[in-house]
Coordinates of C-alpha atoms in Angstrom, one line a residue:
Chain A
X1 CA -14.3 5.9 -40.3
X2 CA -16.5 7.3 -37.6
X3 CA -19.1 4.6 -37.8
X4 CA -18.1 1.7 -35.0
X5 CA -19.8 -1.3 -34.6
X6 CA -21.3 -2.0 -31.1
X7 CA -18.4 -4.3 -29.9
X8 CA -15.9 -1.5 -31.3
X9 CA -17.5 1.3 -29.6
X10 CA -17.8 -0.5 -25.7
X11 CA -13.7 -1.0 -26.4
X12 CA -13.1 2.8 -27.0
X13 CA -16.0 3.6 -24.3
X14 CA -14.3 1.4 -21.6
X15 CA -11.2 2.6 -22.8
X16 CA -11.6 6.5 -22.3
X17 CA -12.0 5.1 -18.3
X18 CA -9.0 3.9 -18.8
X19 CA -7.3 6.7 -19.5
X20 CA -8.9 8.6 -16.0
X21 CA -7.4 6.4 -13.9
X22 CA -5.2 7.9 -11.3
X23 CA -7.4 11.0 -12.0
X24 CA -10.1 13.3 -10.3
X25 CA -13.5 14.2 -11.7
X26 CA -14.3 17.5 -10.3
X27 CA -18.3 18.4 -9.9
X28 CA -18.4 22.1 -11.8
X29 CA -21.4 24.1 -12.2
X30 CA -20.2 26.8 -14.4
X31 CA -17.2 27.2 -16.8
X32 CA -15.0 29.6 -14.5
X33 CA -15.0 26.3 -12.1
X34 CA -14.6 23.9 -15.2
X35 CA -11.7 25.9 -15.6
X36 CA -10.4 26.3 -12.1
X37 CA -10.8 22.2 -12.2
X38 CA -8.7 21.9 -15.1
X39 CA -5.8 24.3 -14.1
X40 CA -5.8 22.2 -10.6
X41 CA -5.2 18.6 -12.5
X42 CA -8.8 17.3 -12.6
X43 CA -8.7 14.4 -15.2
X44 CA -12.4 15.4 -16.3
X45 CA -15.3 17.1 -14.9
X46 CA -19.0 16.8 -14.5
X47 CA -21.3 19.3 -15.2
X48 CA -24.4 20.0 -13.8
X49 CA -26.6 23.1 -12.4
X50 CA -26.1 22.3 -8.6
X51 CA -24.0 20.2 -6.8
X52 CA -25.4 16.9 -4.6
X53 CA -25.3 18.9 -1.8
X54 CA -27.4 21.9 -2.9
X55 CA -29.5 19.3 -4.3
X56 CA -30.0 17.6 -1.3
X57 CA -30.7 21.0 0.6
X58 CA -33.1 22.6 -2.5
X59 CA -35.0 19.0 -2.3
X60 CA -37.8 18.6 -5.1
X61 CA -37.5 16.6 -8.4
X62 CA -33.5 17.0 -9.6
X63 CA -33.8 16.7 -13.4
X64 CA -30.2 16.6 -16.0
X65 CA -29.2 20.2 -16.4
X66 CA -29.4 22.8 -19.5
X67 CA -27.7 21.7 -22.3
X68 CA -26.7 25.2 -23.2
X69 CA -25.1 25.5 -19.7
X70 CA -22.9 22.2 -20.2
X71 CA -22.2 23.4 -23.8
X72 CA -20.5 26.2 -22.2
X73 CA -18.4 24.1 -20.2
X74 CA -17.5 22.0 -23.0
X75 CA -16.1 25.2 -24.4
X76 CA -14.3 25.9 -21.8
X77 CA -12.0 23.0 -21.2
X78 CA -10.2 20.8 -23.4
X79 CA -10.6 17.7 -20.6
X80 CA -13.4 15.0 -21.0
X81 CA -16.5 16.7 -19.9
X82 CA -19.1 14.3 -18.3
X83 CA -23.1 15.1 -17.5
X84 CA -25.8 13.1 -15.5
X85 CA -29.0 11.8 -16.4
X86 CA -32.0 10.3 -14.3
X87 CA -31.7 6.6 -13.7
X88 CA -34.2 5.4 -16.4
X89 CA -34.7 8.5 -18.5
X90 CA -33.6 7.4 -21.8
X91 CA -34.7 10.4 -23.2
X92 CA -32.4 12.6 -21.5
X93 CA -29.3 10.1 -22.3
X94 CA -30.3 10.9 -26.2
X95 CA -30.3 14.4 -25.2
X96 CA -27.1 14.3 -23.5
X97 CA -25.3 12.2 -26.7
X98 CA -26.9 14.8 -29.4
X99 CA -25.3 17.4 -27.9
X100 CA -22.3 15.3 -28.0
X101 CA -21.4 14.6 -24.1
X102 CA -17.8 12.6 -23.8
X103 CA -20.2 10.4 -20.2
X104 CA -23.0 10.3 -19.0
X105 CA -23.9 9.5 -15.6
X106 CA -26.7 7.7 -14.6
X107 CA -26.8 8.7 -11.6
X108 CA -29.1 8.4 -8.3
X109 CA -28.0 12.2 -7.6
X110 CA -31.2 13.1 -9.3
X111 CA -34.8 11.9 -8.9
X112 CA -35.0 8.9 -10.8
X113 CA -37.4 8.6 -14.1
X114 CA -38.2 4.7 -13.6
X115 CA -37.9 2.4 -10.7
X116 CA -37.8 -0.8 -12.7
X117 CA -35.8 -0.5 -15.4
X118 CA -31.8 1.1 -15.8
X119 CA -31.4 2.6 -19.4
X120 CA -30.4 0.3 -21.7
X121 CA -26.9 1.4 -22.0
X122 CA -25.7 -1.1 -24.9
X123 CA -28.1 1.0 -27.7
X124 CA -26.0 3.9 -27.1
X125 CA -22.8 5.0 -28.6
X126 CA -21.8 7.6 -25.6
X127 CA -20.4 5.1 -22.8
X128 CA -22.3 5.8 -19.3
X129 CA -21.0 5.0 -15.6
X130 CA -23.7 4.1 -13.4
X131 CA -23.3 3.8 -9.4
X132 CA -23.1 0.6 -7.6
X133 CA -23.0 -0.6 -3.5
X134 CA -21.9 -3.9 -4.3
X135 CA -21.1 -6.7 -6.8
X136 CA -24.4 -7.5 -7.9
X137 CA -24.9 -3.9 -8.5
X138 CA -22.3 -3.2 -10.7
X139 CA -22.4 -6.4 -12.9
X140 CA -25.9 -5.4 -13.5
X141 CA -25.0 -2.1 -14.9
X142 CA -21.8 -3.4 -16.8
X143 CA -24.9 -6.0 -18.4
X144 CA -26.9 -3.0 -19.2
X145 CA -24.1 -1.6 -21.0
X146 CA -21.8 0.8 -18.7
X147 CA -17.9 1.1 -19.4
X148 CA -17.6 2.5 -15.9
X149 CA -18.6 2.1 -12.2
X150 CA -18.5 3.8 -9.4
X151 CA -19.8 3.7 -5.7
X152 CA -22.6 5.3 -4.9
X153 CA -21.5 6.9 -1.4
X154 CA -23.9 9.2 0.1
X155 CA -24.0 12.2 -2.3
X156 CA -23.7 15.7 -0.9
X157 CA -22.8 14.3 2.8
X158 CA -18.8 14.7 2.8
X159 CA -19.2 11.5 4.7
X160 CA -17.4 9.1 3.9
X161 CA -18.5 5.9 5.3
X162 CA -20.8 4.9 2.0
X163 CA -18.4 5.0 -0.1
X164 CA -15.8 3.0 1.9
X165 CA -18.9 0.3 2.7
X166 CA -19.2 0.0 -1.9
X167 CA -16.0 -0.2 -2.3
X168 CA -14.9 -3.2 0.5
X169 CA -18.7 -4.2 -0.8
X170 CA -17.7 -4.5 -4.6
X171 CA -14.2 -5.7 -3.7
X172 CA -15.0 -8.4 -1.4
X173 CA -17.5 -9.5 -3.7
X174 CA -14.6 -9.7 -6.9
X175 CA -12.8 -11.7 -4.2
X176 CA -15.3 -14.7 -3.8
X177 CA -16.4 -14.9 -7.0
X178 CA -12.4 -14.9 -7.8
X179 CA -12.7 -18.5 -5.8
X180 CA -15.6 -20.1 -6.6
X181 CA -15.9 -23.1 -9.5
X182 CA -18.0 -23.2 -12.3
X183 CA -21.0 -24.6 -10.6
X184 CA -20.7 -21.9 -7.6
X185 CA -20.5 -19.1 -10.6
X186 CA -23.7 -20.4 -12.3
X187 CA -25.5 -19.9 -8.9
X188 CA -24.0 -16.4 -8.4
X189 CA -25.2 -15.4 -11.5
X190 CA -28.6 -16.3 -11.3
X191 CA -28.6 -14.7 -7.7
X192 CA -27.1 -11.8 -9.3
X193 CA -29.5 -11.8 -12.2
X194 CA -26.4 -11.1 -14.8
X195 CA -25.1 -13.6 -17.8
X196 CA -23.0 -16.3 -16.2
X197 CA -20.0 -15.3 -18.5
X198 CA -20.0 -11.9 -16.7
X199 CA -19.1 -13.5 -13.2
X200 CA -16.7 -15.7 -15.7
X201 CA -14.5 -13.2 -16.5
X202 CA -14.7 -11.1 -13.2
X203 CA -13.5 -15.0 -12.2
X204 CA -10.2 -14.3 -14.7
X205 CA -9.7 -11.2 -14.4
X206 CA -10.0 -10.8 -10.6
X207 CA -11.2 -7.5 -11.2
X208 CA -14.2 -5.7 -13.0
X209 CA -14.0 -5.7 -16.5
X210 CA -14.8 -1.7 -15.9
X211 CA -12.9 0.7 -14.6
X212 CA -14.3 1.2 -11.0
X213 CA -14.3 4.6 -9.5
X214 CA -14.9 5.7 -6.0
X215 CA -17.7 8.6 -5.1
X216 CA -19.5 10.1 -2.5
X217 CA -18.6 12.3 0.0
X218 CA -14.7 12.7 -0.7
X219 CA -14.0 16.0 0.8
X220 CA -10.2 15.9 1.8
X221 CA -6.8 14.2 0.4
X222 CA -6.9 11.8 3.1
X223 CA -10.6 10.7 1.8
X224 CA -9.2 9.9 -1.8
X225 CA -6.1 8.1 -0.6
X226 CA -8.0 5.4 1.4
X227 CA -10.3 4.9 -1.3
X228 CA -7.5 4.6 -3.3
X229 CA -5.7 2.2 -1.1
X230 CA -9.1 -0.1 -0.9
X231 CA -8.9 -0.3 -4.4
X232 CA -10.4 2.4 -6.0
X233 CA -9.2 3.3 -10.1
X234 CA -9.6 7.1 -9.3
X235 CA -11.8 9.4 -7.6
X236 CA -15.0 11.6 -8.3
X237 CA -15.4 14.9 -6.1
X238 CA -18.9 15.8 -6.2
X239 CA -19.6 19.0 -3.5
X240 CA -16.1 18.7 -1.5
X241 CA -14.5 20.8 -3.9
X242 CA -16.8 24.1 -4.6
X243 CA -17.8 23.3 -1.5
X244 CA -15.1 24.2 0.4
X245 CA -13.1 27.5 1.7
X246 CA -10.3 27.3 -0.7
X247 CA -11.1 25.2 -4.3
X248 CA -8.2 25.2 -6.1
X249 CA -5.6 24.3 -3.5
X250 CA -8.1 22.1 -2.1
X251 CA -8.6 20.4 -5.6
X252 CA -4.7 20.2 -6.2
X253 CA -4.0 18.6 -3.0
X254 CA -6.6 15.9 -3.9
X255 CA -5.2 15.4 -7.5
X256 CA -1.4 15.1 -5.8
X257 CA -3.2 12.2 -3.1
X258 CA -4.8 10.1 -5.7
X259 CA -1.3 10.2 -7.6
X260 CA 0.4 9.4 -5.0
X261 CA -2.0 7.7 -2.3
X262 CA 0.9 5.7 -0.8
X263 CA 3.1 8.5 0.2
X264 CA 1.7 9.8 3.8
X265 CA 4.1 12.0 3.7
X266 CA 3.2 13.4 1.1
X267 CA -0.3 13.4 1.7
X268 CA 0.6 15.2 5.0
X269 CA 2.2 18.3 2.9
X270 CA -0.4 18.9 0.9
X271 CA -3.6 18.1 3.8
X272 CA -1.7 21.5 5.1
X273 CA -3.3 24.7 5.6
X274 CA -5.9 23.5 2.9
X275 CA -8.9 26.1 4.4
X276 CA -12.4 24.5 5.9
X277 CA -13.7 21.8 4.5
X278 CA -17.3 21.0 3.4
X279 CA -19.1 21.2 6.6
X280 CA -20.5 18.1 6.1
X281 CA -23.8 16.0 7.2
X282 CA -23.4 12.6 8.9
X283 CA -25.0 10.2 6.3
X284 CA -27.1 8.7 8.9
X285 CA -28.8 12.2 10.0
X286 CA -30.2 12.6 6.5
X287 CA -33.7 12.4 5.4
X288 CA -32.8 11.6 1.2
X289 CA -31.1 8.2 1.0
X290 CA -29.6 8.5 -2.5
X291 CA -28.2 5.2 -2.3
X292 CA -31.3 2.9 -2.4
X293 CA -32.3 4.4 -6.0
X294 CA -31.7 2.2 -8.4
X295 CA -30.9 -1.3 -7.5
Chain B
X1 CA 16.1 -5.0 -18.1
X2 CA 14.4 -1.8 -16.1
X3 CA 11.5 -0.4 -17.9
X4 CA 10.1 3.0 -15.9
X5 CA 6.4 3.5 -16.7
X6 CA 5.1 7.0 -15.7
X7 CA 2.2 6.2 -13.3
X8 CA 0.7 10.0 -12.5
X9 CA -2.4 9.3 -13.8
X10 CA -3.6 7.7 -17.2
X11 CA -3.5 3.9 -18.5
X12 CA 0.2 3.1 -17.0
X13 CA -1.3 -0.3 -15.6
X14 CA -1.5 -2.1 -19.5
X15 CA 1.5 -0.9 -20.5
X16 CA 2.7 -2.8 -17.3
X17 CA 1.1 -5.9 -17.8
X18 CA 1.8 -6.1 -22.0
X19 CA 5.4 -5.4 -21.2
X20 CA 5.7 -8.0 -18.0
X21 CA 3.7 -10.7 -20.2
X22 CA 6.8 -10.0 -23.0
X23 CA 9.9 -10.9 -20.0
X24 CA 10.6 -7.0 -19.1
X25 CA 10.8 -5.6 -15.3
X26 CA 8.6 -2.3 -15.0
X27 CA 8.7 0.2 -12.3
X28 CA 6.2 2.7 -11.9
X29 CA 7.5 6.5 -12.2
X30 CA 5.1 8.4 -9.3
X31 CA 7.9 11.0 -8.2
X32 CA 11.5 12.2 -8.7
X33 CA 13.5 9.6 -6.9
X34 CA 11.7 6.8 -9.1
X35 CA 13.4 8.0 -12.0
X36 CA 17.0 6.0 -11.6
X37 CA 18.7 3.3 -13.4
X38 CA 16.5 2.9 -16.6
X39 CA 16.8 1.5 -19.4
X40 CA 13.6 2.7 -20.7
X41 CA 10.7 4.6 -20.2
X42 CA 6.7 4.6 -21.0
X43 CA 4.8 7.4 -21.2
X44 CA 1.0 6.3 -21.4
X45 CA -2.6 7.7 -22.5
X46 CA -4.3 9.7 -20.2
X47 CA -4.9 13.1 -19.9
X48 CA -2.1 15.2 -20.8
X49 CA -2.6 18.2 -19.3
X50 CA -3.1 16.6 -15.8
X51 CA 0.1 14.3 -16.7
X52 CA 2.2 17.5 -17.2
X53 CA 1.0 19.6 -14.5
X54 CA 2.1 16.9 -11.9
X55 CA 5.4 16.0 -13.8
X56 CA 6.1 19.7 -12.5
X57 CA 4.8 19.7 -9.2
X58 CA 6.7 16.6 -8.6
X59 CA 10.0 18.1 -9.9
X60 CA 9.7 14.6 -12.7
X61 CA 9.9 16.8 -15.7
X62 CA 14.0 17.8 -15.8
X63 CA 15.6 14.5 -15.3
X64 CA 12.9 12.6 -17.2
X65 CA 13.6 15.3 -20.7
X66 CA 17.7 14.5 -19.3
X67 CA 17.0 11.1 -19.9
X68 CA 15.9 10.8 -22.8
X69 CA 18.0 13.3 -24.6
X70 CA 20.4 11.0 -22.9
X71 CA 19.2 8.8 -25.6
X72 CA 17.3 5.8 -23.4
X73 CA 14.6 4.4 -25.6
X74 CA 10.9 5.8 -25.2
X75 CA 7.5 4.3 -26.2
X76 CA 5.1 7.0 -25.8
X77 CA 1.2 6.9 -26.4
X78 CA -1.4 9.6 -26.8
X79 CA -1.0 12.0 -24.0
X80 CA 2.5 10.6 -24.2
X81 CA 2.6 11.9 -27.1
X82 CA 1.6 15.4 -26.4
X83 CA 4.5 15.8 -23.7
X84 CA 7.3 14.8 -26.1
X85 CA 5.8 17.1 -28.8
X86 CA 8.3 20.4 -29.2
X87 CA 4.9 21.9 -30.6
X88 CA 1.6 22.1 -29.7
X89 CA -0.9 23.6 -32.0
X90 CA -3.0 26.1 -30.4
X91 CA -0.6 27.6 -28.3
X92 CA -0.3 25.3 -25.5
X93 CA 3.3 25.6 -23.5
X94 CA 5.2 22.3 -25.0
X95 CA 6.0 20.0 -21.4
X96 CA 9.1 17.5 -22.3
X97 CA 9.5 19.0 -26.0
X98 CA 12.1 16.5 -27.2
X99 CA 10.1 15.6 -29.9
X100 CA 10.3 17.6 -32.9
X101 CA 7.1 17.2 -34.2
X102 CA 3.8 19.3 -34.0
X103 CA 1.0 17.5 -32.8
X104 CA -3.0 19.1 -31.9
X105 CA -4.7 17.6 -29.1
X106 CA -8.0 16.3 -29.4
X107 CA -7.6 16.1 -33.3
X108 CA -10.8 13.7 -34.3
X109 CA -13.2 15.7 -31.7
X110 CA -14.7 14.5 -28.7
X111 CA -15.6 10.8 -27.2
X112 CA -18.4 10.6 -29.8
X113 CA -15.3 10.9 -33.1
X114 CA -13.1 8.3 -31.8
X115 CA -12.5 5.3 -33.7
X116 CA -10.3 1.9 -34.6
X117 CA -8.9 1.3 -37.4
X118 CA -5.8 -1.1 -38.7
X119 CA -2.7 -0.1 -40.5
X120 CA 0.4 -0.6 -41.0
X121 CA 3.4 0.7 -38.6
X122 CA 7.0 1.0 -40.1
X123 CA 7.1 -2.7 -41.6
X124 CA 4.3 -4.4 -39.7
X125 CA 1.3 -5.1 -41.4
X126 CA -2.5 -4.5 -40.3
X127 CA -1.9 -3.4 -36.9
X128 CA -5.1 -2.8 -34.6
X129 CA -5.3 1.0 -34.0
X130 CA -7.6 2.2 -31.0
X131 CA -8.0 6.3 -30.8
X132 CA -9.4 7.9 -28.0
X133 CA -10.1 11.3 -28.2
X134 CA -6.8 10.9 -29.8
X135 CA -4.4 13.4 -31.2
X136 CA -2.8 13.3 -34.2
X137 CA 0.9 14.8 -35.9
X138 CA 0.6 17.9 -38.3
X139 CA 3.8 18.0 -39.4
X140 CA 6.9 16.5 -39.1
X141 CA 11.1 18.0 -38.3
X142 CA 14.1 16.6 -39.8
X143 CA 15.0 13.4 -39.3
X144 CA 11.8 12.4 -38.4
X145 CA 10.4 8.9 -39.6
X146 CA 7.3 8.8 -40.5
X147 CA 5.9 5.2 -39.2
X148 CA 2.2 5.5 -39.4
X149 CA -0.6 7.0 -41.1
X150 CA -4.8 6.3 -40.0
X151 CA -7.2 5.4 -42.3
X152 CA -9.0 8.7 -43.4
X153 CA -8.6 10.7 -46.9
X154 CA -6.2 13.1 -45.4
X155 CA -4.4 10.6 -44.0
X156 CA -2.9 12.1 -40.9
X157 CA 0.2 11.3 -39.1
X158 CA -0.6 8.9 -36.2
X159 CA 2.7 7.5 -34.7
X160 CA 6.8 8.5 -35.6
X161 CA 10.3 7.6 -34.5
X162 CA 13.0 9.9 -33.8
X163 CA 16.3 8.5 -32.9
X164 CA 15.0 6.7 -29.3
X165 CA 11.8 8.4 -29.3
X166 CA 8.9 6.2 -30.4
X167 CA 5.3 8.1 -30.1
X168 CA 2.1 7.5 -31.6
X169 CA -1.2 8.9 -31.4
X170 CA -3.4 5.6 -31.0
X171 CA -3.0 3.0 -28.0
X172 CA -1.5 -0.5 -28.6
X173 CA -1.5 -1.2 -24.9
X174 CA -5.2 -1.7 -25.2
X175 CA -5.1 -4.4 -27.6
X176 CA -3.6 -7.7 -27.8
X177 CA -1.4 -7.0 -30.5
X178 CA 2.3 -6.8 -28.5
X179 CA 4.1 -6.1 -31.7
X180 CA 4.9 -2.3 -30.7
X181 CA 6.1 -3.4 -27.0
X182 CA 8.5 -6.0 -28.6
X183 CA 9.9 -3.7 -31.3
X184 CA 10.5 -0.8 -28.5
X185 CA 11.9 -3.9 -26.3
X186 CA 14.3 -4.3 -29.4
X187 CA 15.3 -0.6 -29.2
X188 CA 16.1 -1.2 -25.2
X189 CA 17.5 -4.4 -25.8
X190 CA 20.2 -2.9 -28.8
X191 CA 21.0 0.4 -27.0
X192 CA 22.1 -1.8 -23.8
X193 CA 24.6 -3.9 -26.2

């Protein structure tokens, strides 16, 4: 029973995405958060050592964290528990899937193993979500094998703006290819370097064939609901959470904003008395552009 | 006819579209005042203990168990599921507990263990079956049909109906097979005369 064929296994990959939308995945670093993130709604969490925004401010080579530290946090929670790898390190994806990891991220929040080639996603049975700034990005990764994408943002910043530029990126870029012909398509997917059948069915579907999740400096209710209202399927939290003054009220307020990002109201109610936020860099006042990795 | 779809957080957007592409209205169920005038109700697959902590929060727990003791029809998958259960193995608080049945969460282990298969359901032959970290029923109360079994030795308990309460384990909204959606639309459809 357990043994899927490849074609099977993207379905049920792409489909666990599915089933996070409308959700928040909460950065954790040890189980009491895991837990804290569970208890406040989070839909799945990541697990890693430290958080973008210590890794930004440690510097030096960021490599995927203990496995006996994310084995605890599997313990702890009953929610999908995701992990993140180097972009390229292959090894470290097989490491990840042998100790039996729901996602793994492939993600430009750590130093990155190779700068020409993305991990061949499709020989894995453990579904990845990769980061992306625009179309080209993402049907890259979704040709490599991801069942999920997200924007890149600027991790560790609580700025905003990169995320916000991936999304209207991605979304205007579903939009063209949504009206172009055949012959146009052919041309966008040699530009893009991806199969022409891939820009095809974006072309039908008028969407990703992924779920599409928005990241990178998210730090307040307000934050998820306009990513949410450009089109975003849900929302990571990376340091905005553990980061801030008050983490569960400040995680349960996000969770209620991504359910209900149209209600200002609402989102007024619980943006109340939430405690400090991440302080915060301005993503053009940093040094580490985590964005331009991987391309 | 008025099909609610609870749109917290999960899958709620396939439901929508399989049920729209078979002729029924669907509104989505995001808070309390949502919940009027229907004449059924989707519960989808996501993750149900973020799914019952908001049905709380958003006071959407009360009237929806109302309803459907009020006997409107329900079509409820995986973490659907879980909130109609009356039991929960493990321990965990039952949420809408209409549903006499005890169900374990997480059943087949984690992303790595799930699986499709196809089956039969009730009379319907070789129906696709996708699990996703999927649950599955451990036993069953009174009155309880029994309308699906997966495809392992033990052979587990993957979807029942009880009087209007439809639940399975497994998620037909991701496939292309609408038989499920029509035969709940048939439940709608009889109970509105």
């Amino acid at each position: 029973m357990k043994e899927n064929d490849t074609k099977t296994q993207y379905e049920l990959n792409k489909g666990l995405a599915q089933m996070l939308k409308g959700g928040v995945i909460m950065d954790v670093t040890t189980p009491e958060q895991a837990k804290i993130a569970e208890s406040a709604g989070a839909c799945a969490v990541m697990a890693l050592e430290r958080i973008p925004a210590d890794i930004r401010a440690a510097g030096g080579v960021a490599r995927m964290s203990d496995p006996a530290m994310i084995k605890r946090i599997q313990a702890a929670v009953t929610i999908p528990v995701m992990a993140k790898c180097r972009i390229g390190h292959f090894a470290e994806a097989q490491v990840l899937e042998a100790i039996d990891i729901d996602y793994i991220d492939e993600s430009e929040v750590l130093s990155p193993a190779d700068d020409t080639y993305h991990i061949k996603k499709s020989d894995f049975h453990v579904p990845f979500v990769c980061g992306a700034r625009d179309i080209g990005e993402a049907l890259r990764r979704i040709d490599e094998g991801a069942a999920m994408i997200r924007t890149k943002g600027e991790p560790g910043t609580g700025d905003v703006i990169q995320a916000v530029r991936h999304m209207r990126a991605v979304m205007s870029g579903i939009a063209k290819i949504t009206a172009m012909n055949e012959r146009e398509m052919l041309a966008a997917a040699a530009e893009m370097r991806v199969p022409y059948e891939l820009v095809k069915n974006v072309h039908d579907l008028k969407r990703l064939p992924v779920v599409n999740f928005a990241a990178g400096g998210i730090a307040t209710p307000a934050d998820a609901s306009l990513m949410m209202q450009l089109g975003a399927d849900g929302v990571f939290v990376g340091s905005g959470i553990f980061k801030s003054e008050n983490p569960a009220k400040r995680a349960d307020a996000i969770v209620k904003a991504v359910t209900n990002y149209k209600d200002a109201s609402l989102i007024a109610k619980v943006s109340e008395n939430l405690g400090g936020a991440m302080v915060g860099i301005n993503a053009d006042e940093i040094k580490t552009i985590m964005e331009e990795r991987g391309k | 006819m008025n099909i609610g779809v609870l749109a917290v957080q999960g899958a709620f957007i396939e439901h929508e579209n399989m049920l729209r592409s078979l002729g029924a209205e669907c509104r989505e169920l995001r808070c309390r005042e949502d919940i009027d005038h229907l004449d059924g109700i989707v519960l989808p697959g996501g993750e149900s203990t973020v799914q019952a902590r908001l049905l709380t929060e958003l006071s959407m727990m009360t009237p929806l168990k109302k309803l459907i003791e009020s006997g409107v029809p329900v079509l409820a998958t995986c973490a659907g599921l879980i909130l109609l259960a009356e039991h929960i193995d493990g321990g965990e608080a039952p949420h809408i507990a209409t549903l006499p049945v005890t169900v374990r969460r997480n059943a087949y282990g984690r992303q790595s263990a799930s699986f499709c298969c196809r089956a039969s359901f009730g009379t319907m032959a070789d129906v696709p079956m996708m699990f996703i970290r999927a649950p599955f029923i451990e036993s069953v109360g009174d009155g309880v049909e029994i309308m699906a079994h997966d495809s392992s030795d033990a052979q587990n308990i993957t979807a029942v109906k009880y009087k209007n309460q439809l639940a399975m384990a497994f998620h037909p909204e991701l496939t292309n097979d609408t038989r499920i959606h029509e035969y709940f639309l048939k439940l709608v459809a009889r109970r509105r005369g």
